[in-house]
PDB file of C-alpha atoms and ligand atoms in Angstrom:
ATOM      1  CA  MET E   5       3.279  12.665 -13.398  1.00  0.00           C
ATOM      2  CA  ASN E   6       2.699  11.625 -16.966  1.00  0.00           C
ATOM      3  CA  SER E   7      -0.702  10.604 -18.210  1.00  0.00           C
ATOM      4  CA  HIS E   8      -0.912   8.474 -21.326  1.00  0.00           C
ATOM      5  CA  GLY E   9      -4.533   7.506 -20.981  1.00  0.00           C
ATOM      6  CA  ASN E  10      -5.382   7.673 -24.669  1.00  0.00           C
ATOM      7  CA  GLN E  11      -2.277   6.036 -25.996  1.00  0.00           C
ATOM      8  CA  SER E  12      -2.477   2.447 -27.184  1.00  0.00           C
ATOM      9  CA  GLU E  13       0.669   0.428 -26.751  1.00  0.00           C
ATOM     10  CA  ALA E  14       1.726  -2.744 -28.501  1.00  0.00           C
ATOM     11  CA  ALA E  15       2.593  -5.816 -26.461  1.00  0.00           C
ATOM     12  CA  GLY E  16       6.311  -6.637 -26.427  1.00  0.00           C
ATOM     13  CA  SER E  17       8.818  -8.215 -24.081  1.00  0.00           C
ATOM     14  CA  THR E  18       8.320  -5.298 -21.723  1.00  0.00           C
ATOM     15  CA  PRO E  19       4.796  -5.467 -20.318  1.00  0.00           C
ATOM     16  CA  PRO E  20       2.695  -2.583 -21.669  1.00  0.00           C
ATOM     17  CA  LEU E  21       1.112  -2.110 -18.279  1.00  0.00           C
ATOM     18  CA  ALA E  22       2.068  -2.764 -14.655  1.00  0.00           C
ATOM     19  CA  VAL E  23      -0.070  -2.282 -11.557  1.00  0.00           C
ATOM     20  CA  PHE E  24       1.257  -1.305  -8.121  1.00  0.00           C
ATOM     21  CA  CYS E  25      -1.371  -1.310  -5.394  1.00  0.00           C
ATOM     22  CA  ASP E  26      -1.384  -0.112  -1.800  1.00  0.00           C
ATOM     23  CA  PHE E  27      -2.715  -2.649   0.711  1.00  0.00           C
ATOM     24  CA  ASP E  28      -4.251  -1.021   3.826  1.00  0.00           C
ATOM     25  CA  GLY E  29      -7.456   0.803   2.958  1.00  0.00           C
ATOM     26  CA  THR E  30      -7.000   0.070  -0.765  1.00  0.00           C
ATOM     27  CA  PHE E  31      -6.656  -3.701  -1.347  1.00  0.00           C
ATOM     28  CA  SER E  32      -8.191  -4.256   2.092  1.00  0.00           C
ATOM     29  CA  VAL E  33     -11.058  -2.266   3.552  1.00  0.00           C
ATOM     30  CA  GLN E  34      -9.549  -1.790   7.015  1.00  0.00           C
ATOM     31  CA  ASP E  35      -6.133  -0.383   7.773  1.00  0.00           C
ATOM     32  CA  VAL E  36      -4.435  -3.137   9.797  1.00  0.00           C
ATOM     33  CA  GLY E  37      -1.708  -1.021  11.441  1.00  0.00           C
ATOM     34  CA  SER E  38      -3.857   1.948  12.417  1.00  0.00           C
ATOM     35  CA  THR E  39      -6.731  -0.185  13.677  1.00  0.00           C
ATOM     36  CA  LEU E  40      -4.369  -2.113  15.986  1.00  0.00           C
ATOM     37  CA  ALA E  41      -2.599   1.086  16.982  1.00  0.00           C
ATOM     38  CA  ARG E  42      -5.931   2.630  17.968  1.00  0.00           C
ATOM     39  CA  ARG E  43      -6.829  -0.403  20.062  1.00  0.00           C
ATOM     40  CA  HIS E  44      -3.502  -1.097  21.725  1.00  0.00           C
ATOM     41  CA  GLY E  45      -1.346   2.008  21.534  1.00  0.00           C
ATOM     42  CA  GLY E  46      -4.049   4.662  21.434  1.00  0.00           C
ATOM     43  CA  HIS E  47      -2.679   6.805  24.252  1.00  0.00           C
ATOM     44  CA  ARG E  48       0.569   7.426  22.386  1.00  0.00           C
ATOM     45  CA  ARG E  49      -0.985   8.380  19.073  1.00  0.00           C
ATOM     46  CA  PRO E  50      -2.069  12.045  19.457  1.00  0.00           C
ATOM     47  CA  ALA E  51       1.343  13.257  20.662  1.00  0.00           C
ATOM     48  CA  ALA E  52       3.233  11.228  18.046  1.00  0.00           C
ATOM     49  CA  TRP E  53       0.918  12.379  15.257  1.00  0.00           C
ATOM     50  CA  ALA E  54       1.384  16.022  16.302  1.00  0.00           C
ATOM     51  CA  ARG E  55       5.155  15.563  16.081  1.00  0.00           C
ATOM     52  CA  TYR E  56       4.790  13.938  12.651  1.00  0.00           C
ATOM     53  CA  GLU E  57       2.573  16.793  11.421  1.00  0.00           C
ATOM     54  CA  LYS E  58       5.173  19.333  12.608  1.00  0.00           C
ATOM     55  CA  GLY E  59       7.864  17.457  10.720  1.00  0.00           C
ATOM     56  CA  GLU E  60       9.760  16.542  13.888  1.00  0.00           C
ATOM     57  CA  ILE E  61       9.608  12.817  13.141  1.00  0.00           C
ATOM     58  CA  THR E  62       9.307  10.851   9.896  1.00  0.00           C
ATOM     59  CA  ALA E  63       6.444   8.536   9.020  1.00  0.00           C
ATOM     60  CA  TRP E  64       8.652   5.580   9.935  1.00  0.00           C
ATOM     61  CA  GLU E  65       9.629   7.129  13.289  1.00  0.00           C
ATOM     62  CA  TYR E  66       5.911   7.594  13.941  1.00  0.00           C
ATOM     63  CA  ASN E  67       5.421   3.867  13.260  1.00  0.00           C
ATOM     64  CA  MET E  68       8.261   3.041  15.644  1.00  0.00           C
ATOM     65  CA  GLU E  69       6.713   5.112  18.424  1.00  0.00           C
ATOM     66  CA  ILE E  70       3.289   3.542  18.035  1.00  0.00           C
ATOM     67  CA  LEU E  71       3.823   0.021  16.721  1.00  0.00           C
ATOM     68  CA  ASP E  72       7.235  -1.168  17.906  1.00  0.00           C
ATOM     69  CA  ARG E  73       6.717  -3.310  21.035  1.00  0.00           C
ATOM     70  CA  LEU E  74       2.951  -3.262  20.458  1.00  0.00           C
ATOM     71  CA  PRO E  75       1.542  -5.764  22.980  1.00  0.00           C
ATOM     72  CA  VAL E  76      -0.729  -7.689  20.612  1.00  0.00           C
ATOM     73  CA  SER E  77      -0.369 -11.438  21.068  1.00  0.00           C
ATOM     74  CA  GLU E  78      -0.153 -13.706  18.033  1.00  0.00           C
ATOM     75  CA  ASP E  79      -3.598 -15.096  18.887  1.00  0.00           C
ATOM     76  CA  GLU E  80      -5.131 -11.618  19.157  1.00  0.00           C
ATOM     77  CA  LEU E  81      -3.494 -10.590  15.893  1.00  0.00           C
ATOM     78  CA  GLU E  82      -4.753 -13.718  14.143  1.00  0.00           C
ATOM     79  CA  ALA E  83      -8.291 -13.082  15.409  1.00  0.00           C
ATOM     80  CA  PHE E  84      -8.132  -9.496  14.153  1.00  0.00           C
ATOM     81  CA  LEU E  85      -6.659 -10.430  10.761  1.00  0.00           C
ATOM     82  CA  ARG E  86      -9.576 -12.820  10.241  1.00  0.00           C
ATOM     83  CA  THR E  87     -11.937  -9.828  10.442  1.00  0.00           C
ATOM     84  CA  VAL E  88     -10.089  -7.821   7.775  1.00  0.00           C
ATOM     85  CA  GLU E  89     -12.140  -7.617   4.590  1.00  0.00           C
ATOM     86  CA  LEU E  90     -10.637  -7.237   1.144  1.00  0.00           C
ATOM     87  CA  ASP E  91     -11.989  -4.675  -1.306  1.00  0.00           C
ATOM     88  CA  PRO E  92     -14.844  -6.330  -3.239  1.00  0.00           C
ATOM     89  CA  GLY E  93     -12.776  -6.089  -6.447  1.00  0.00           C
ATOM     90  CA  ALA E  94      -9.453  -7.205  -4.920  1.00  0.00           C
ATOM     91  CA  ARG E  95      -9.439 -10.799  -6.165  1.00  0.00           C
ATOM     92  CA  ASP E  96     -10.777  -9.737  -9.541  1.00  0.00           C
ATOM     93  CA  LEU E  97      -7.954  -7.228  -9.942  1.00  0.00           C
ATOM     94  CA  VAL E  98      -5.322  -9.892  -9.217  1.00  0.00           C
ATOM     95  CA  ASP E  99      -7.070 -12.334 -11.591  1.00  0.00           C
ATOM     96  CA  TRP E 100      -7.442  -9.679 -14.269  1.00  0.00           C
ATOM     97  CA  CYS E 101      -3.728  -8.821 -14.144  1.00  0.00           C
ATOM     98  CA  GLU E 102      -2.812 -12.505 -14.343  1.00  0.00           C
ATOM     99  CA  ARG E 103      -5.108 -13.054 -17.326  1.00  0.00           C
ATOM    100  CA  TYR E 104      -3.505 -10.195 -19.295  1.00  0.00           C
ATOM    101  CA  GLY E 105       0.068 -10.847 -18.167  1.00  0.00           C
ATOM    102  CA  VAL E 106       0.137  -7.508 -16.354  1.00  0.00           C
ATOM    103  CA  PRO E 107       2.632  -7.482 -13.470  1.00  0.00           C
ATOM    104  CA  PHE E 108       0.813  -6.822 -10.196  1.00  0.00           C
ATOM    105  CA  ARG E 109       2.538  -5.951  -6.946  1.00  0.00           C
ATOM    106  CA  ILE E 110       1.348  -4.781  -3.567  1.00  0.00           C
ATOM    107  CA  LEU E 111       3.396  -1.883  -2.179  1.00  0.00           C
ATOM    108  CA  SER E 112       2.684  -1.614   1.529  1.00  0.00           C
ATOM    109  CA  ASP E 113       3.928   0.495   4.403  1.00  0.00           C
ATOM    110  CA  GLY E 114       2.433  -2.265   6.559  1.00  0.00           C
ATOM    111  CA  PHE E 115       4.094  -5.540   7.501  1.00  0.00           C
ATOM    112  CA  ASP E 116       5.175  -8.789   5.866  1.00  0.00           C
ATOM    113  CA  TYR E 117       3.816 -10.966   8.706  1.00  0.00           C
ATOM    114  CA  ASN E 118       0.299  -9.576   8.264  1.00  0.00           C
ATOM    115  CA  LEU E 119       0.380  -9.736   4.465  1.00  0.00           C
ATOM    116  CA  ASP E 120       1.521 -13.382   4.575  1.00  0.00           C
ATOM    117  CA  ARG E 121      -1.319 -14.315   6.941  1.00  0.00           C
ATOM    118  CA  LEU E 122      -3.914 -12.294   5.007  1.00  0.00           C
ATOM    119  CA  GLN E 123      -2.959 -14.085   1.785  1.00  0.00           C
ATOM    120  CA  GLU E 124      -3.447 -17.459   3.467  1.00  0.00           C
ATOM    121  CA  ILE E 125      -6.675 -16.497   5.234  1.00  0.00           C
ATOM    122  CA  ASN E 126      -8.190 -15.067   2.049  1.00  0.00           C
ATOM    123  CA  ASP E 127      -6.690 -17.611  -0.348  1.00  0.00           C
ATOM    124  CA  VAL E 128      -5.257 -14.922  -2.605  1.00  0.00           C
ATOM    125  CA  ARG E 129      -1.650 -14.615  -3.807  1.00  0.00           C
ATOM    126  CA  PHE E 130       0.343 -11.520  -4.660  1.00  0.00           C
ATOM    127  CA  ALA E 131       3.926 -10.303  -4.761  1.00  0.00           C
ATOM    128  CA  TYR E 132       4.648  -7.480  -2.349  1.00  0.00           C
ATOM    129  CA  ASP E 133       7.113  -5.069  -0.803  1.00  0.00           C
ATOM    130  CA  ALA E 134       6.487  -4.183   2.847  1.00  0.00           C
ATOM    131  CA  ASN E 135       8.096  -3.545   6.210  1.00  0.00           C
ATOM    132  CA  ARG E 136       9.116  -6.333   8.578  1.00  0.00           C
ATOM    133  CA  LEU E 137       7.385  -7.611  11.674  1.00  0.00           C
ATOM    134  CA  ARG E 138       8.450 -10.362  14.051  1.00  0.00           C
ATOM    135  CA  TYR E 139       7.468 -11.382  17.558  1.00  0.00           C
ATOM    136  CA  GLU E 140       9.901 -11.049  20.447  1.00  0.00           C
ATOM    137  CA  GLY E 141       8.699 -11.946  23.927  1.00  0.00           C
ATOM    138  CA  GLY E 142       5.076 -11.628  22.863  1.00  0.00           C
ATOM    139  CA  VAL E 143       5.354  -8.078  21.487  1.00  0.00           C
ATOM    140  CA  TRP E 144       5.838  -6.670  17.984  1.00  0.00           C
ATOM    141  CA  ARG E 145       9.311  -5.761  16.776  1.00  0.00           C
ATOM    142  CA  ILE E 146       9.264  -3.871  13.510  1.00  0.00           C
ATOM    143  CA  ASP E 147      11.869  -2.919  10.940  1.00  0.00           C
ATOM    144  CA  VAL E 148      11.904  -1.040   7.654  1.00  0.00           C
ATOM    145  CA  GLY E 149      11.486  -2.838   4.326  1.00  0.00           C
ATOM    146  CA  SER E 150      13.057  -0.569   1.710  1.00  0.00           C
ATOM    147  CA  PRO E 151      13.268   3.046   2.831  1.00  0.00           C
ATOM    148  CA  ASP E 152      14.664   5.774   0.575  1.00  0.00           C
ATOM    149  CA  PRO E 153      16.371   8.510   2.600  1.00  0.00           C
ATOM    150  CA  MET E 154      16.267  10.736  -0.501  1.00  0.00           C
ATOM    151  CA  CYS E 155      12.444  10.682  -0.650  1.00  0.00           C
ATOM    152  CA  SER E 156      10.323  13.062   1.382  1.00  0.00           C
ATOM    153  CA  CYS E 157       7.825  10.296   2.275  1.00  0.00           C
ATOM    154  CA  GLY E 158       9.976   9.160   5.214  1.00  0.00           C
ATOM    155  CA  THR E 159       8.269   5.765   5.197  1.00  0.00           C
ATOM    156  CA  GLY E 160       9.790   2.331   5.766  1.00  0.00           C
ATOM    157  CA  THR E 161       8.905   1.213   2.224  1.00  0.00           C
ATOM    158  CA  CYS E 162       9.270   4.027  -0.295  1.00  0.00           C
ATOM    159  CA  LYS E 163       6.808   3.384  -3.102  1.00  0.00           C
ATOM    160  CA  ARG E 164       8.416   5.930  -5.411  1.00  0.00           C
ATOM    161  CA  ALA E 165      11.744   4.067  -5.213  1.00  0.00           C
ATOM    162  CA  ARG E 166      10.105   0.666  -5.820  1.00  0.00           C
ATOM    163  CA  ILE E 167       8.288   1.971  -8.902  1.00  0.00           C
ATOM    164  CA  ALA E 168      11.386   3.769 -10.202  1.00  0.00           C
ATOM    165  CA  GLU E 169      13.362   0.532  -9.940  1.00  0.00           C
ATOM    166  CA  PHE E 170      10.721  -1.366 -11.908  1.00  0.00           C
ATOM    167  CA  ARG E 171      10.743   1.371 -14.546  1.00  0.00           C
ATOM    168  CA  ARG E 172      14.514   1.052 -15.001  1.00  0.00           C
ATOM    169  CA  GLY E 173      14.067  -2.571 -16.045  1.00  0.00           C
ATOM    170  CA  ASN E 174      10.851  -2.027 -18.031  1.00  0.00           C
ATOM    171  CA  ALA E 175      11.227   1.180 -20.020  1.00  0.00           C
ATOM    172  CA  GLY E 176       8.007   2.047 -21.832  1.00  0.00           C
ATOM    173  CA  ALA E 177       5.624   0.214 -19.515  1.00  0.00           C
ATOM    174  CA  LYS E 178       2.651   2.303 -18.424  1.00  0.00           C
ATOM    175  CA  ILE E 179       2.851   2.178 -14.639  1.00  0.00           C
ATOM    176  CA  VAL E 180      -0.294   2.414 -12.576  1.00  0.00           C
ATOM    177  CA  HIS E 181      -0.402   3.120  -8.840  1.00  0.00           C
ATOM    178  CA  VAL E 182      -3.550   2.601  -6.776  1.00  0.00           C
ATOM    179  CA  GLY E 183      -3.814   4.094  -3.298  1.00  0.00           C
ATOM    180  CA  ASN E 184      -5.786   5.938  -0.645  1.00  0.00           C
ATOM    181  CA  GLY E 185      -3.402   7.628   1.800  1.00  0.00           C
ATOM    182  CA  ARG E 186      -1.362  10.796   1.553  1.00  0.00           C
ATOM    183  CA  VAL E 187       1.419   9.637   3.908  1.00  0.00           C
ATOM    184  CA  SER E 188       2.629   6.485   2.193  1.00  0.00           C
ATOM    185  CA  ASP E 189       0.989   6.654  -1.251  1.00  0.00           C
ATOM    186  CA  LEU E 190       1.790  10.163  -2.437  1.00  0.00           C
ATOM    187  CA  CYS E 191       5.344   9.538  -3.688  1.00  0.00           C
ATOM    188  CA  GLY E 192       4.227   6.363  -5.508  1.00  0.00           C
ATOM    189  CA  ALA E 193       1.272   8.151  -7.084  1.00  0.00           C
ATOM    190  CA  LEU E 194       3.512  10.941  -8.354  1.00  0.00           C
ATOM    191  CA  GLU E 195       6.086   8.491  -9.731  1.00  0.00           C
ATOM    192  CA  ALA E 196       3.479   6.426 -11.606  1.00  0.00           C
ATOM    193  CA  ASP E 197       2.173   7.285 -15.071  1.00  0.00           C
ATOM    194  CA  VAL E 198      -1.400   6.948 -13.884  1.00  0.00           C
ATOM    195  CA  ALA E 199      -2.539   7.345 -10.260  1.00  0.00           C
ATOM    196  CA  PHE E 200      -5.806   5.919  -9.046  1.00  0.00           C
ATOM    197  CA  ALA E 201      -6.745   7.626  -5.806  1.00  0.00           C
ATOM    198  CA  LYS E 202      -9.368   7.942  -3.116  1.00  0.00           C
ATOM    199  CA  GLY E 203      -9.347   9.234   0.472  1.00  0.00           C
ATOM    200  CA  THR E 204      -6.630  11.607   1.647  1.00  0.00           C
ATOM    201  CA  LEU E 205      -4.459  10.731  -1.367  1.00  0.00           C
ATOM    202  CA  ALA E 206      -7.182  12.018  -3.723  1.00  0.00           C
ATOM    203  CA  GLU E 207      -7.564  15.187  -1.601  1.00  0.00           C
ATOM    204  CA  THR E 208      -3.826  15.831  -1.697  1.00  0.00           C
ATOM    205  CA  LEU E 209      -3.443  15.203  -5.444  1.00  0.00           C
ATOM    206  CA  ASP E 210      -6.443  17.470  -6.018  1.00  0.00           C
ATOM    207  CA  GLN E 211      -4.913  20.264  -3.903  1.00  0.00           C
ATOM    208  CA  ARG E 212      -1.644  19.953  -5.810  1.00  0.00           C
ATOM    209  CA  GLY E 213      -3.380  20.059  -9.176  1.00  0.00           C
ATOM    210  CA  GLU E 214      -2.019  16.617 -10.112  1.00  0.00           C
ATOM    211  CA  PRO E 215      -4.084  14.500 -12.521  1.00  0.00           C
ATOM    212  CA  PHE E 216      -5.516  11.264 -11.141  1.00  0.00           C
ATOM    213  CA  GLU E 217      -8.291   8.749 -11.651  1.00  0.00           C
ATOM    214  CA  ARG E 218     -10.771   8.705  -8.808  1.00  0.00           C
ATOM    215  CA  PHE E 219     -12.004   5.270  -7.698  1.00  0.00           C
ATOM    216  CA  ASP E 220     -14.300   3.838  -5.100  1.00  0.00           C
ATOM    217  CA  THR E 221     -13.662   0.073  -5.335  1.00  0.00           C
ATOM    218  CA  LEU E 222     -11.050  -1.862  -7.298  1.00  0.00           C
ATOM    219  CA  PHE E 223     -13.783  -2.771  -9.797  1.00  0.00           C
ATOM    220  CA  ASP E 224     -13.560   0.871 -10.950  1.00  0.00           C
ATOM    221  CA  VAL E 225      -9.821   0.361 -11.521  1.00  0.00           C
ATOM    222  CA  ILE E 226     -10.395  -2.825 -13.542  1.00  0.00           C
ATOM    223  CA  ARG E 227     -12.953  -1.043 -15.749  1.00  0.00           C
ATOM    224  CA  LYS E 228     -10.411   1.653 -16.579  1.00  0.00           C
ATOM    225  CA  LEU E 229      -7.560  -0.850 -17.161  1.00  0.00           C
ATOM    226  CA  GLU E 230      -9.835  -2.720 -19.603  1.00  0.00           C
ATOM    227  CA  GLU E 231      -9.633   0.356 -21.843  1.00  0.00           C
ATOM    228  CA  TRP E 232      -5.868   0.139 -21.965  1.00  0.00           C
ATOM    229  CA  VAL E 233      -5.253  -3.486 -22.988  1.00  0.00           C
TER     230      VAL E 233
HETATM  231 ZN1   ZN N  12       8.869   7.768  -1.009  1.00  0.00          ZN
END
């Protein structure tokens, strides 16, 4: 990971700064997938998690075991999504990026269906990459968004690959990743120029001796970005 925190960069056709932000537990307070998994597929979780920890299944295979065919009706899901709170600085971060012409994108190992509904419910708009969810006979059917078999994350939406693709078209942009979880955020955090981290992502980056910016709410992120524009 490169850190260019003290470098000032002139505005050009390539944006000087771009922000990639995790959704569950970062842009939102609750983690949609794991909360529903706990409620509706709880009995399957310990065994599947043990297999994931031993490296027998990938993060995406873990998702398939727990979330595919999850019996949560559309009404139940809607009721739950209406209880999901956004980080207190979430809207401000989106607004801030728009004001300064800074590309902002949610990178989520969650699902398009939920992100679409959460945007409507909360009246906030963002571009995103995520996995796919549709209903079939009243149960969830899930599919990967953009996996990268070459990446060790094993997730359905590899954040490292999404950031690397943006970098190819925007050489010189300082790329920021914001996240909280070691499973889906680590590869994105390492690929970014600056990683904002909390939770298990911060613990993991700390253990690996990787530099990162610690944050509590997205207001902390905005304050730091202010220094760079
Ligand atoms: Zn990855």
